[in-house]
Short mmCIF file of C-alpha atoms and ligand atoms in Angstrom, two decimals:
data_model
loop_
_atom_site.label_atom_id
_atom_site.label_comp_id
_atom_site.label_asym_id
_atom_site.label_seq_id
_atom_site.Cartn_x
_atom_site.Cartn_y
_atom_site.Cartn_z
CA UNK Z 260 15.85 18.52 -37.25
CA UNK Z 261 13.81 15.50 -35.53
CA UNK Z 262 16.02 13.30 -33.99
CA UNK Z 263 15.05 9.34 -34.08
CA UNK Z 264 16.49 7.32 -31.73
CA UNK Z 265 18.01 4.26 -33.29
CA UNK Z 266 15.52 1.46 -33.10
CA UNK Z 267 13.76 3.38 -35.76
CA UNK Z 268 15.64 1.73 -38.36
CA UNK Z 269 15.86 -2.35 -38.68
CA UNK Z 270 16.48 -2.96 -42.02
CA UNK Z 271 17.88 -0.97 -45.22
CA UNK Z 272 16.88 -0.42 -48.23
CA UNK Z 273 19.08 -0.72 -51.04
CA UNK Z 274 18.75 1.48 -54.02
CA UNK Z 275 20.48 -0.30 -56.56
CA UNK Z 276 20.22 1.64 -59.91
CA UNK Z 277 16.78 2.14 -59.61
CA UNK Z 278 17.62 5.80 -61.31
CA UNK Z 279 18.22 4.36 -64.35
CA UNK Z 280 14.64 1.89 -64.55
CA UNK Z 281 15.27 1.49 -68.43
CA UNK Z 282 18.44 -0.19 -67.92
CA UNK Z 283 17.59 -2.93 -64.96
CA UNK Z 284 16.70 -5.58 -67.56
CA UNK Z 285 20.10 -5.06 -69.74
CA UNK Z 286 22.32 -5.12 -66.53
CA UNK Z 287 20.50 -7.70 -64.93
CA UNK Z 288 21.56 -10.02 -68.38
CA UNK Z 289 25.00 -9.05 -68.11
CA UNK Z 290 25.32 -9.58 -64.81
CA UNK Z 291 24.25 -12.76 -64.86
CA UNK Z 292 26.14 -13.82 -67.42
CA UNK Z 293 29.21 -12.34 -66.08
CA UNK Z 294 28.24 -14.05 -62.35
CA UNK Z 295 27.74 -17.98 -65.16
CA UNK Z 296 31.62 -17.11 -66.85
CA UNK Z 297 33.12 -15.87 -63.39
CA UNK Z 298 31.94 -19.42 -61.22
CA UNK Z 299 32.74 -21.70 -64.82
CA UNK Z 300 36.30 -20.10 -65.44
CA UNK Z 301 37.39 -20.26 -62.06
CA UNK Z 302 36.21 -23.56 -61.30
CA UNK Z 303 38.08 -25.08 -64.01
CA UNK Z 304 41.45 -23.28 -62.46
CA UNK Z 305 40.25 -25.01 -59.16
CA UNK Z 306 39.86 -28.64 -60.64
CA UNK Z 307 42.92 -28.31 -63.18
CA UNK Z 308 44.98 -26.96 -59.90
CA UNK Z 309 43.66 -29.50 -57.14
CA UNK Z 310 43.72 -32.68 -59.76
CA UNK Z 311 47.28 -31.75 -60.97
CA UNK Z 312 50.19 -33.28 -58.70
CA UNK Z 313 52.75 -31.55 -60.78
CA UNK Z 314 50.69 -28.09 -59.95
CA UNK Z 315 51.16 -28.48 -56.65
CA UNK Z 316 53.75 -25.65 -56.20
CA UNK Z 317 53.42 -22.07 -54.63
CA UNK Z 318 52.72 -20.19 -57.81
CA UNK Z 319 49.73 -22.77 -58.73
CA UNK Z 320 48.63 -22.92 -55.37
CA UNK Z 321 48.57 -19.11 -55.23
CA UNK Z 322 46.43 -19.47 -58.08
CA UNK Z 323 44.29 -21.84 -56.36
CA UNK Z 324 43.53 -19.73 -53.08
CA UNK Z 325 43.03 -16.55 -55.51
CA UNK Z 326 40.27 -18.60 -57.18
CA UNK Z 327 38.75 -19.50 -54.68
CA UNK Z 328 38.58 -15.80 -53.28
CA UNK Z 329 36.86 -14.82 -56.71
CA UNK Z 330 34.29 -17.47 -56.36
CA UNK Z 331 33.36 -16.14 -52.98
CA UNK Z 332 33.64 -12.66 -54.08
CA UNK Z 333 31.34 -13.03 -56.66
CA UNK Z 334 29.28 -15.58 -54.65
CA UNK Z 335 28.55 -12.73 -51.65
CA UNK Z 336 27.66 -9.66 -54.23
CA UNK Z 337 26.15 -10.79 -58.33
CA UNK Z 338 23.31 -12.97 -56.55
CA UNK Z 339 22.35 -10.41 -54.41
CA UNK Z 340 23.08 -7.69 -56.74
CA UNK Z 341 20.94 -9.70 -59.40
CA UNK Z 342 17.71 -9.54 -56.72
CA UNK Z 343 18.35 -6.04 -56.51
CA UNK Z 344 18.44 -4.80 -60.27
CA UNK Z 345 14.86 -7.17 -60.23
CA UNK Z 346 13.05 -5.31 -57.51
CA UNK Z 347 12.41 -1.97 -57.31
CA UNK Z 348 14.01 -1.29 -54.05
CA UNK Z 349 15.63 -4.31 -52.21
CA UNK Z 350 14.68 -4.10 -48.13
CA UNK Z 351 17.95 -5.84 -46.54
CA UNK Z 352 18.12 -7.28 -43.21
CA UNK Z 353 20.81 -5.42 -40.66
CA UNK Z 354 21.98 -9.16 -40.37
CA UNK Z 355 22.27 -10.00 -43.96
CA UNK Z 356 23.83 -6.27 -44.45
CA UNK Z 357 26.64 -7.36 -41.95
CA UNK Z 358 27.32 -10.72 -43.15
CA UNK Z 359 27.42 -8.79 -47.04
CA UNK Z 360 29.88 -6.47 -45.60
CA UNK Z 361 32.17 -8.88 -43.37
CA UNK Z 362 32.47 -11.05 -45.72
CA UNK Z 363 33.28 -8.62 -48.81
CA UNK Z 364 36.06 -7.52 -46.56
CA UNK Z 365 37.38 -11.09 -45.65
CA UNK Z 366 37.77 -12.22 -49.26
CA UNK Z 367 38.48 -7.88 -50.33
CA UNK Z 368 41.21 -8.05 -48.07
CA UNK Z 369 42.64 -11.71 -48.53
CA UNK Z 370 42.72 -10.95 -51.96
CA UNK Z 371 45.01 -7.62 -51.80
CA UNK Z 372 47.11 -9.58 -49.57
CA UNK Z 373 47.37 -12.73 -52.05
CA UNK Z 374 47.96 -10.45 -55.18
CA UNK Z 375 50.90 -9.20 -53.21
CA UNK Z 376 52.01 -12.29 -52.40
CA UNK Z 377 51.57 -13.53 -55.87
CA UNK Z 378 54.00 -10.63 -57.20
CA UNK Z 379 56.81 -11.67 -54.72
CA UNK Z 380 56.78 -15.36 -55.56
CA UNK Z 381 57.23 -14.09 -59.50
CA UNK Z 382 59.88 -11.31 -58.11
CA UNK Z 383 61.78 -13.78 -56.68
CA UNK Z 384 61.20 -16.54 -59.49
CA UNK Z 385 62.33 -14.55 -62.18
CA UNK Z 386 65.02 -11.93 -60.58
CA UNK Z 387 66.43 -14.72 -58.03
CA UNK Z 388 65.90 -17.65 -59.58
CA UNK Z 389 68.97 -19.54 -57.73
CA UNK Z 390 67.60 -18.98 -54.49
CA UNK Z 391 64.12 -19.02 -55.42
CA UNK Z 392 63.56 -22.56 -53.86
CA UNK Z 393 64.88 -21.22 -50.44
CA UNK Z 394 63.35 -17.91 -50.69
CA UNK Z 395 59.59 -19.62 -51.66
CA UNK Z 396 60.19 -22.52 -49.64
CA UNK Z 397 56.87 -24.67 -48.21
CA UNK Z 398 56.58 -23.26 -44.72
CA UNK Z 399 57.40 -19.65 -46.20
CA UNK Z 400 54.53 -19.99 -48.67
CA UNK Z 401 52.30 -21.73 -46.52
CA UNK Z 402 52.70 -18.32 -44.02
CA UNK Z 403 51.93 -16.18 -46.81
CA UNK Z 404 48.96 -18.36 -47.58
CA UNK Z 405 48.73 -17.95 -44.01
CA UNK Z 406 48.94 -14.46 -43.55
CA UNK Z 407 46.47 -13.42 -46.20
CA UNK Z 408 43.65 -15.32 -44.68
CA UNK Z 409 44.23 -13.96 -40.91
CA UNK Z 410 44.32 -10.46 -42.18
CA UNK Z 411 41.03 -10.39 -44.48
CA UNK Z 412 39.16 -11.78 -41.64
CA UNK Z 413 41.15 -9.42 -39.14
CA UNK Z 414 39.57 -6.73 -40.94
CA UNK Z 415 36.44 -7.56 -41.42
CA UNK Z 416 35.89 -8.44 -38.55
CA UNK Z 417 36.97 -5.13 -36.88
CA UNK Z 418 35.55 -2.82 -39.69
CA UNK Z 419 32.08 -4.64 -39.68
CA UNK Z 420 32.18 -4.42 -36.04
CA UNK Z 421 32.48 -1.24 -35.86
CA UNK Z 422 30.42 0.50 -38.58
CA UNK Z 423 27.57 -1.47 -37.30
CA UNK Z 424 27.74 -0.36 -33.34
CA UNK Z 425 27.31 3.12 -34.76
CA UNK Z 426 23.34 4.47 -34.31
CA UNK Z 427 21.45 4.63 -37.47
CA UNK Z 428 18.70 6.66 -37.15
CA UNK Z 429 17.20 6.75 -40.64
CA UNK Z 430 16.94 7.44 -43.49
CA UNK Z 431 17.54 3.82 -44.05
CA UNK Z 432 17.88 3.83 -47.75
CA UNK Z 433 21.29 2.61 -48.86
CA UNK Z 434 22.27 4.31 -52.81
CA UNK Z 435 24.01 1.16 -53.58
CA UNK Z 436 24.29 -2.04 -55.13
CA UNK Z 437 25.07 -3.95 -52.05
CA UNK Z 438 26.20 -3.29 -48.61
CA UNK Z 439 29.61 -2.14 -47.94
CA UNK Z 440 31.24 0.68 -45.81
CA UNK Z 441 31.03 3.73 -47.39
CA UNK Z 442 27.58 3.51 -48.52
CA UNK Z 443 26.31 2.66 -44.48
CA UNK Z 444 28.98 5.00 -43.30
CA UNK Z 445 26.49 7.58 -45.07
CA UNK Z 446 23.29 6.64 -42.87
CA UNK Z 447 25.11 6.86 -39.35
CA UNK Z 448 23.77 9.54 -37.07
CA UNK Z 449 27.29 10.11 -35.12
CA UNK Z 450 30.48 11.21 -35.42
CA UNK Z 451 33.02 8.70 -37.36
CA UNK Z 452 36.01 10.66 -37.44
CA UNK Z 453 37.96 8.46 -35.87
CA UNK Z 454 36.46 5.63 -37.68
CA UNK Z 455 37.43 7.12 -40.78
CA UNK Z 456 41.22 7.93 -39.32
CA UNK Z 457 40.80 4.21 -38.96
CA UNK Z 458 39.56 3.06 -42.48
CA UNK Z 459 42.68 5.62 -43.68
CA UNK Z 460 45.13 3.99 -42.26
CA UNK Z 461 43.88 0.53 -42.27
CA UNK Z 462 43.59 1.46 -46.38
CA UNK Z 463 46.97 2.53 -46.83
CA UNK Z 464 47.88 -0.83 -45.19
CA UNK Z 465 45.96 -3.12 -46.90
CA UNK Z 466 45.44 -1.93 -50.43
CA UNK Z 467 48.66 0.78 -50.82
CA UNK Z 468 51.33 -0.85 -49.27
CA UNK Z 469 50.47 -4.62 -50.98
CA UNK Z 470 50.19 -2.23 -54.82
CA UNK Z 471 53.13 -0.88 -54.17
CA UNK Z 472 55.04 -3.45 -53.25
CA UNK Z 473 53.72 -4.99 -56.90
CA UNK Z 474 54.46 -2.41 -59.10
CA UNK Z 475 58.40 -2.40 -57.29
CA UNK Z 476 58.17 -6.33 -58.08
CA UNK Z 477 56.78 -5.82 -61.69
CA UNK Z 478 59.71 -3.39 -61.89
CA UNK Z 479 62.44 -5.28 -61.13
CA UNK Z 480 61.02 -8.32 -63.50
CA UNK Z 481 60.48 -5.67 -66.53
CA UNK Z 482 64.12 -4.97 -66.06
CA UNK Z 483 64.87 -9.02 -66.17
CA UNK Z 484 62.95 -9.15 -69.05
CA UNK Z 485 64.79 -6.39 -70.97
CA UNK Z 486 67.59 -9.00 -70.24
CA UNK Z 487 66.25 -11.77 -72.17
CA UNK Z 488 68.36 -12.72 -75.45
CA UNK Z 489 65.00 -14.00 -77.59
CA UNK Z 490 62.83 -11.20 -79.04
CA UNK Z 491 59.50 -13.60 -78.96
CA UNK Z 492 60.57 -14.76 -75.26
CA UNK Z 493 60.54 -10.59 -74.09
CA UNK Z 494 57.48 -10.01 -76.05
CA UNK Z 495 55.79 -12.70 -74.26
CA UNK Z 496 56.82 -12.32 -71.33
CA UNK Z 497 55.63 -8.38 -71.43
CA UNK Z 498 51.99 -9.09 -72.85
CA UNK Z 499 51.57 -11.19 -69.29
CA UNK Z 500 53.38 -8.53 -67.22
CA UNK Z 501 51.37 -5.73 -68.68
CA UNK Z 502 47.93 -7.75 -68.63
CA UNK Z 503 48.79 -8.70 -64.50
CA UNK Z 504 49.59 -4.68 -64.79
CA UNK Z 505 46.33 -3.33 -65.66
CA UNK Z 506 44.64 -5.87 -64.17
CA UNK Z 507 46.14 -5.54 -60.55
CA UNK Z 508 46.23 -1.14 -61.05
CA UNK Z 509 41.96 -1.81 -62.11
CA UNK Z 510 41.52 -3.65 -58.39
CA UNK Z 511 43.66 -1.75 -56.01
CA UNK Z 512 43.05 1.53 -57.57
CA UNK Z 513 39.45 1.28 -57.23
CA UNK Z 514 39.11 -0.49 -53.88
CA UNK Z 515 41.36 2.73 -52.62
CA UNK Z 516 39.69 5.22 -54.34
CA UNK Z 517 36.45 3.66 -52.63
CA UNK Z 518 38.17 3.03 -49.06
CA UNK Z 519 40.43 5.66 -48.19
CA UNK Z 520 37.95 8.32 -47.96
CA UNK Z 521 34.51 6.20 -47.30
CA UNK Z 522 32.71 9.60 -46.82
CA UNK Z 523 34.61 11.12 -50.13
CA UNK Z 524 32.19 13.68 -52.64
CA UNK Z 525 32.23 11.04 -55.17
CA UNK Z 526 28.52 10.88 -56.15
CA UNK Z 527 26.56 7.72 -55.92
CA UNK Z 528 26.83 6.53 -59.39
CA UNK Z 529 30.79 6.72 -59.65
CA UNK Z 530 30.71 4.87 -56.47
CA UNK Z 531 28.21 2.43 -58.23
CA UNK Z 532 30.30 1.92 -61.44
CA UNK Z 533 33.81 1.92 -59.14
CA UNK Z 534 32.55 -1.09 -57.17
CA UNK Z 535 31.56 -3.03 -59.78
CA UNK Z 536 35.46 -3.12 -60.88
CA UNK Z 537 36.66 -4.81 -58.22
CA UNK Z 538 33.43 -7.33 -57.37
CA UNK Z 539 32.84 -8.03 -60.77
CA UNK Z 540 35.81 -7.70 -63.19
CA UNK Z 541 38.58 -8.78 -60.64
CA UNK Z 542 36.44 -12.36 -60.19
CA UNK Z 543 36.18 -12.38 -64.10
CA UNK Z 544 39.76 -11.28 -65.45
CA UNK Z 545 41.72 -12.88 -62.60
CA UNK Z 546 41.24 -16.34 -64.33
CA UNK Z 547 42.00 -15.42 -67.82
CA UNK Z 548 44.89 -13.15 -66.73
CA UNK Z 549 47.09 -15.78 -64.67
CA UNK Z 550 45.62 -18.76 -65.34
CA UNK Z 551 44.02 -19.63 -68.45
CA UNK Z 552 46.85 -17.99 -70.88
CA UNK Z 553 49.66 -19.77 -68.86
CA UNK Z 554 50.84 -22.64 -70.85
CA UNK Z 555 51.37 -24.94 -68.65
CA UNK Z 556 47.79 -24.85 -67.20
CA UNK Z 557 46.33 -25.58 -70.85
CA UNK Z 558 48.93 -28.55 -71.08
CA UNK Z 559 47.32 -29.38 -67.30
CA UNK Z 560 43.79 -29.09 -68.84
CA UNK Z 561 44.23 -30.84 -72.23
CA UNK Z 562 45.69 -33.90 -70.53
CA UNK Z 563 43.28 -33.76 -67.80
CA UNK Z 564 40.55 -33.21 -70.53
CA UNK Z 565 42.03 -36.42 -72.77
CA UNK Z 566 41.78 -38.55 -69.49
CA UNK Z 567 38.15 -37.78 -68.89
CA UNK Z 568 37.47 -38.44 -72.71
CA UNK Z 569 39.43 -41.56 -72.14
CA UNK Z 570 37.34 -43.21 -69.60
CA UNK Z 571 34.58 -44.96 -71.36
CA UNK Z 572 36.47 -46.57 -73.30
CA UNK Z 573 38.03 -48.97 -70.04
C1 LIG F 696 45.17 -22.20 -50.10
O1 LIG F 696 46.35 -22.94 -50.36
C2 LIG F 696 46.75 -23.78 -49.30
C3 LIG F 696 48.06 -24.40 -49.68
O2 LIG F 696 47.94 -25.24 -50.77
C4 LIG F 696 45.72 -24.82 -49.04
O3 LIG F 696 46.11 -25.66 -47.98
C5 LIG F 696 44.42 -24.12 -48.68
O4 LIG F 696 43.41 -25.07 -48.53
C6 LIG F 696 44.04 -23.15 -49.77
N1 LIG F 696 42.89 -22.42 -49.30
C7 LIG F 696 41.77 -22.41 -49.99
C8 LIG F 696 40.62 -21.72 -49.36
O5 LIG F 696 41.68 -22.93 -51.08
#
């Protein structure tokens, strides 16, 4: 085999699905209208949120920081993804390839730390609700808050770092939608065992531990709502826990399937469709899930929305 030394790749090329051609123009719509509904719904939690004094409490503010994660999220991959499922094949700076990846782990990573958070504050809500306000307290939120932020760009900053002072010798072409690690990990021309020993562990940490700390949370507030004396009150109350279920087990259980073995045998196209899961639907649920069917958010928006209608006439 000829060996290239590594200045014989600068950029990469990314494949997007240019195996299926017939589909680009149908994906390219959805996308785009997913990208429109993603940015509208979760601005609206961010105004209702940052408008509404009586919103200002951990579990809104939660909310807040999570939207703002999906708005990034989304921001960092559809556009880019959009460009790619219009061109045949994409050619992708190494610089704009890093920046893709760090900061899909930064707001990746905040966000499995906030949707763990999120679960505790509604453990402790709902199973301790007399010592909630110590438990949930300002300064403990704010260190959650805190804490989430410091890790995602912790690990982006190391994993980004490090997949890109590996040689890449060619062939440059990335079979992906955007840049992240797995895909890149692909085109390296060394040995990454311990870099994958690395992304193993670092996995567990950051997508296993915060899921499993959710479901035991989710757990403990099923068996509080098994408690509850009115039958509308428990059915209520399990609709929301079941839709946070599915959504959180659709986010973590992709993002590990992708991350805990970068260089696994899934092929290309699962790798494709897993992805889109948690860059697209996360962003897009997240807002409908926690926010928008929460009652006292629509109270929050109606009055806000009255206010508004309101003004012209002063
Ligand atoms: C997250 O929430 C905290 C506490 O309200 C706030 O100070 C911070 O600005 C929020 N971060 C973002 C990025 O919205």
């Amino acid at each position: 085999m000829k060996r290239h030394n590594q200045s014989s790749v600068v950029e990469f090329i990314l494949l997007g699905f240019s195996n299926f051609p017939e589909l680009q123009e149908q994906l390219f719509g959805v996308f785009l209208v997913i990208y429109l509904v993603t940015l509208m719904g979760n601005a609206i939690i961010i105004v209702i949120i940052s408008l509404g004094q009586s919103l200002h409490i951990p579990m809104y503010l939660f909310l807040l920081n999570l939207s703002v994660v999906d708005v990034s999220i989304s921001a960092v991959i559809i556009p880019e993804m959009l460009v790619v499922l219009s061109t045949e094949k994409m050619s992708i700076s190494f610089v704009s390839c890093f920046a893709q990846m760090y900061f899909l782990l930064l707001f990746g990573g905040t966000e499995c730390f906030l949707l763990g958070a999120m679960a505790y504050d509604r453990f402790a809500a709902i199973c301790l609700p007399l010592s909630y306000p110590v438990i949930m307290n300002k300064g403990v939120f704010m260190k959650l808050v805190m804490f989430s932020w410091v890790s995602g760009i912790m690990v982006a900053t190391v994993q980004t770092s490090w997949v890109f002072s590996f040689p890449f010798c060619g062939p440059n072409e990335i079979n992906h939608l955007f840049c992240e690690t797995p895909p890149v990990l692909e085109l390296v021309c060394a040995d990454t065992f311990l870099f994958e020993i690395y992304a193993f562990t670092g996995t567990i940490l950051i997508v296993m531990v915060p899921f499993l700390l959710i479901l035991l949370s989710y757990i403990w507030i099923l068996f509080a709502i098994l408690k509850m004396p009115s039958t509308t009150g428990r059915q209520k109350a399990f609709s929301t826990c079941a839709s946070h279920l599915t959504s959180v087990t659709l986010f973590y259980g992709t993002a590990n399937m992708t991350y805990l073995q970068p260089k696994s045998g899934y092929s290309p196209d699962t790798k494709k469709l897993m992805s889109l899961a948690y860059t697209l639907l996360t962003p897009l649920l997240n807002p409908l899930i926690y926010s928008l069917r929460n009652s006292v958010m629509k109270r929050a928006m109606m009055k806000l929305w009255r206010r508004k209608v309101d003004l012209p006439t002063f």
